[in-house]
Amino acid sequence: MTADSEKPVGTLRSVVLDCPEPRKLAQFYIGLLGVRLIEDEDDTWIVTADGEGRRLVFQLSPEYKPPRFPDPEASQQVHFDVLVDDIEEAEPRALALGAKLVQPNDNDQFRVYADPVGHIFCLIWL
């Protein structure tokens, strides 16, 4: 391998979620993840970031259709694993923000939820 082939093509700038109401979904993730609003110029593109500069962006998609987890006919394309210290403390807070429990799990490491517009995420604990 040459030095050029070891160099990455680029770096990840943002994860972008399509949604019907970008500002509203951004507020959900601000509460869930503690990200901060950094760009809010119009209703079609809302940008948040954490303290390390990782960006989570919300893009207007008027025809947005949520995945129907775990239905293979309308499956998810991506999901977030959100690490929490205490599931019994974190779950009620996520639900109060608008999350919906999708799949209670007998597994002692994660539970599956949907955000207010249907994107899937897991609360995980180690």
PDB file of C-alpha atoms in Angstrom:
ATOM      1  CA  MET A   1       0.000   0.000   0.000  1.00  0.00           C
ATOM      2  CA  THR A   2       1.290   3.444  -0.851  1.00  0.00           C
ATOM      3  CA  ALA A   3       1.027   6.466   1.427  1.00  0.00           C
ATOM      4  CA  ASP A   4      -1.715   7.886  -0.817  1.00  0.00           C
ATOM      5  CA  SER A   5      -3.815   4.716  -0.599  1.00  0.00           C
ATOM      6  CA  GLU A   6      -3.648   4.811   3.217  1.00  0.00           C
ATOM      7  CA  LYS A   7      -4.939   8.376   3.324  1.00  0.00           C
ATOM      8  CA  PRO A   8      -8.735   8.570   3.694  1.00  0.00           C
ATOM      9  CA  VAL A   9     -10.736  10.000   0.836  1.00  0.00           C
ATOM     10  CA  GLY A  10     -12.348  12.445   3.251  1.00  0.00           C
ATOM     11  CA  THR A  11     -13.778  12.887   6.719  1.00  0.00           C
ATOM     12  CA  LEU A  12     -17.343  12.654   7.930  1.00  0.00           C
ATOM     13  CA  ARG A  13     -18.792  16.164   8.280  1.00  0.00           C
ATOM     14  CA  SER A  14     -22.434  15.494   9.156  1.00  0.00           C
ATOM     15  CA  VAL A  15     -25.116  12.897   9.627  1.00  0.00           C
ATOM     16  CA  VAL A  16     -28.262  14.246   7.951  1.00  0.00           C
ATOM     17  CA  LEU A  17     -31.773  13.087   8.845  1.00  0.00           C
ATOM     18  CA  ASP A  18     -34.689  13.706   6.501  1.00  0.00           C
ATOM     19  CA  CYS A  19     -37.831  14.761   8.345  1.00  0.00           C
ATOM     20  CA  PRO A  20     -41.094  16.678   7.904  1.00  0.00           C
ATOM     21  CA  GLU A  21     -40.266  19.374  10.532  1.00  0.00           C
ATOM     22  CA  PRO A  22     -36.517  19.987  10.914  1.00  0.00           C
ATOM     23  CA  ARG A  23     -36.721  22.500  13.762  1.00  0.00           C
ATOM     24  CA  LYS A  24     -39.008  20.287  15.830  1.00  0.00           C
ATOM     25  CA  LEU A  25     -36.841  17.187  15.367  1.00  0.00           C
ATOM     26  CA  ALA A  26     -33.690  19.207  16.149  1.00  0.00           C
ATOM     27  CA  GLN A  27     -35.240  20.165  19.497  1.00  0.00           C
ATOM     28  CA  PHE A  28     -35.828  16.480  20.273  1.00  0.00           C
ATOM     29  CA  TYR A  29     -32.162  15.624  19.647  1.00  0.00           C
ATOM     30  CA  ILE A  30     -30.937  18.706  21.539  1.00  0.00           C
ATOM     31  CA  GLY A  31     -32.769  17.297  24.559  1.00  0.00           C
ATOM     32  CA  LEU A  32     -31.720  13.682  23.939  1.00  0.00           C
ATOM     33  CA  LEU A  33     -28.032  14.183  23.109  1.00  0.00           C
ATOM     34  CA  GLY A  34     -27.158  17.606  24.509  1.00  0.00           C
ATOM     35  CA  VAL A  35     -26.071  18.914  21.108  1.00  0.00           C
ATOM     36  CA  ARG A  36     -26.322  22.641  20.488  1.00  0.00           C
ATOM     37  CA  LEU A  37     -27.985  24.556  17.685  1.00  0.00           C
ATOM     38  CA  ILE A  38     -25.395  26.090  15.352  1.00  0.00           C
ATOM     39  CA  GLU A  39     -27.355  26.909  12.168  1.00  0.00           C
ATOM     40  CA  ASP A  40     -31.029  27.798  12.003  1.00  0.00           C
ATOM     41  CA  GLU A  41     -31.522  30.164   9.066  1.00  0.00           C
ATOM     42  CA  ASP A  42     -34.649  28.615   7.576  1.00  0.00           C
ATOM     43  CA  ASP A  43     -37.062  25.733   8.060  1.00  0.00           C
ATOM     44  CA  THR A  44     -35.379  23.431   5.538  1.00  0.00           C
ATOM     45  CA  TRP A  45     -31.910  22.858   7.053  1.00  0.00           C
ATOM     46  CA  ILE A  46     -31.179  22.908  10.797  1.00  0.00           C
ATOM     47  CA  VAL A  47     -27.658  22.107  12.038  1.00  0.00           C
ATOM     48  CA  THR A  48     -26.642  20.961  15.526  1.00  0.00           C
ATOM     49  CA  ALA A  49     -23.238  19.900  16.827  1.00  0.00           C
ATOM     50  CA  ASP A  50     -21.681  18.448  19.934  1.00  0.00           C
ATOM     51  CA  GLY A  51     -18.633  19.882  21.697  1.00  0.00           C
ATOM     52  CA  GLU A  52     -16.306  17.936  19.397  1.00  0.00           C
ATOM     53  CA  GLY A  53     -17.811  19.405  16.218  1.00  0.00           C
ATOM     54  CA  ARG A  54     -19.765  16.297  15.183  1.00  0.00           C
ATOM     55  CA  ARG A  55     -22.774  17.604  13.284  1.00  0.00           C
ATOM     56  CA  LEU A  56     -26.305  16.233  13.251  1.00  0.00           C
ATOM     57  CA  VAL A  57     -28.378  17.960  10.570  1.00  0.00           C
ATOM     58  CA  PHE A  58     -32.133  17.938   9.980  1.00  0.00           C
ATOM     59  CA  GLN A  59     -33.290  18.390   6.382  1.00  0.00           C
ATOM     60  CA  LEU A  60     -36.832  19.120   5.250  1.00  0.00           C
ATOM     61  CA  SER A  61     -38.407  16.239   3.375  1.00  0.00           C
ATOM     62  CA  PRO A  62     -42.106  17.009   2.768  1.00  0.00           C
ATOM     63  CA  GLU A  63     -42.729  13.472   1.469  1.00  0.00           C
ATOM     64  CA  TYR A  64     -40.885  11.797   4.367  1.00  0.00           C
ATOM     65  CA  LYS A  65     -42.105   8.311   5.253  1.00  0.00           C
ATOM     66  CA  PRO A  66     -40.696   6.778   8.441  1.00  0.00           C
ATOM     67  CA  PRO A  67     -39.288   3.271   8.611  1.00  0.00           C
ATOM     68  CA  ARG A  68     -41.551   0.661  10.190  1.00  0.00           C
ATOM     69  CA  PHE A  69     -39.146  -1.236  12.402  1.00  0.00           C
ATOM     70  CA  PRO A  70     -38.715  -4.193  12.165  1.00  0.00           C
ATOM     71  CA  ASP A  71     -40.804  -4.483   8.950  1.00  0.00           C
ATOM     72  CA  PRO A  72     -38.413  -5.484   6.105  1.00  0.00           C
ATOM     73  CA  GLU A  73     -40.682  -3.754   3.560  1.00  0.00           C
ATOM     74  CA  ALA A  74     -39.990  -0.337   5.119  1.00  0.00           C
ATOM     75  CA  SER A  75     -36.768  -0.920   6.970  1.00  0.00           C
ATOM     76  CA  GLN A  76     -34.453   1.559   8.599  1.00  0.00           C
ATOM     77  CA  GLN A  77     -31.373   2.745   6.743  1.00  0.00           C
ATOM     78  CA  VAL A  78     -29.416   3.873   9.809  1.00  0.00           C
ATOM     79  CA  HIS A  79     -29.887   4.113  13.563  1.00  0.00           C
ATOM     80  CA  PHE A  80     -28.130   5.716  16.524  1.00  0.00           C
ATOM     81  CA  ASP A  81     -26.793   3.892  19.564  1.00  0.00           C
ATOM     82  CA  VAL A  82     -27.004   6.360  22.456  1.00  0.00           C
ATOM     83  CA  LEU A  83     -24.854   5.339  25.429  1.00  0.00           C
ATOM     84  CA  VAL A  84     -26.486   6.024  28.818  1.00  0.00           C
ATOM     85  CA  ASP A  85     -25.257   5.499  32.370  1.00  0.00           C
ATOM     86  CA  ASP A  86     -28.600   4.381  33.810  1.00  0.00           C
ATOM     87  CA  ILE A  87     -31.454   3.111  31.616  1.00  0.00           C
ATOM     88  CA  GLU A  88     -34.016   3.541  34.390  1.00  0.00           C
ATOM     89  CA  GLU A  89     -33.163   7.251  34.560  1.00  0.00           C
ATOM     90  CA  ALA A  90     -32.611   7.779  30.809  1.00  0.00           C
ATOM     91  CA  GLU A  91     -35.733   6.074  29.460  1.00  0.00           C
ATOM     92  CA  PRO A  92     -38.327   8.340  31.130  1.00  0.00           C
ATOM     93  CA  ARG A  93     -36.392  11.405  29.984  1.00  0.00           C
ATOM     94  CA  ALA A  94     -36.269  10.158  26.373  1.00  0.00           C
ATOM     95  CA  LEU A  95     -39.994   9.329  26.464  1.00  0.00           C
ATOM     96  CA  ALA A  96     -40.810  12.783  27.875  1.00  0.00           C
ATOM     97  CA  LEU A  97     -38.952  14.345  24.935  1.00  0.00           C
ATOM     98  CA  GLY A  98     -41.198  12.452  22.509  1.00  0.00           C
ATOM     99  CA  ALA A  99     -39.435   9.125  21.959  1.00  0.00           C
ATOM    100  CA  LYS A 100     -41.569   6.007  21.592  1.00  0.00           C
ATOM    101  CA  LEU A 101     -40.502   2.604  22.898  1.00  0.00           C
ATOM    102  CA  VAL A 102     -40.536   0.333  19.837  1.00  0.00           C
ATOM    103  CA  GLN A 103     -39.086  -2.873  21.159  1.00  0.00           C
ATOM    104  CA  PRO A 104     -38.705  -3.555  24.848  1.00  0.00           C
ATOM    105  CA  ASN A 105     -35.860  -5.965  25.085  1.00  0.00           C
ATOM    106  CA  ASP A 106     -35.121  -8.738  27.512  1.00  0.00           C
ATOM    107  CA  ASN A 107     -31.509  -8.066  26.585  1.00  0.00           C
ATOM    108  CA  ASP A 108     -29.707  -6.344  29.426  1.00  0.00           C
ATOM    109  CA  GLN A 109     -27.762  -3.982  27.141  1.00  0.00           C
ATOM    110  CA  PHE A 110     -30.191  -2.029  24.919  1.00  0.00           C
ATOM    111  CA  ARG A 111     -33.769  -0.976  24.135  1.00  0.00           C
ATOM    112  CA  VAL A 112     -35.107   0.212  20.764  1.00  0.00           C
ATOM    113  CA  TYR A 113     -36.996   3.520  20.362  1.00  0.00           C
ATOM    114  CA  ALA A 114     -38.253   5.795  17.602  1.00  0.00           C
ATOM    115  CA  ASP A 115     -37.789   9.550  17.576  1.00  0.00           C
ATOM    116  CA  PRO A 116     -40.903  11.722  17.043  1.00  0.00           C
ATOM    117  CA  VAL A 117     -40.870  11.128  13.269  1.00  0.00           C
ATOM    118  CA  GLY A 118     -39.903   7.450  13.319  1.00  0.00           C
ATOM    119  CA  HIS A 119     -36.092   7.313  13.042  1.00  0.00           C
ATOM    120  CA  ILE A 120     -34.887   4.370  15.100  1.00  0.00           C
ATOM    121  CA  PHE A 121     -32.372   4.705  17.928  1.00  0.00           C
ATOM    122  CA  CYS A 122     -31.255   2.525  20.815  1.00  0.00           C
ATOM    123  CA  LEU A 123     -30.478   3.458  24.371  1.00  0.00           C
ATOM    124  CA  ILE A 124     -27.554   1.244  25.286  1.00  0.00           C
ATOM    125  CA  TRP A 125     -25.744   0.693  28.549  1.00  0.00           C
ATOM    126  CA  LEU A 126     -22.641  -1.341  29.296  1.00  0.00           C
TER     127      LEU A 126
END
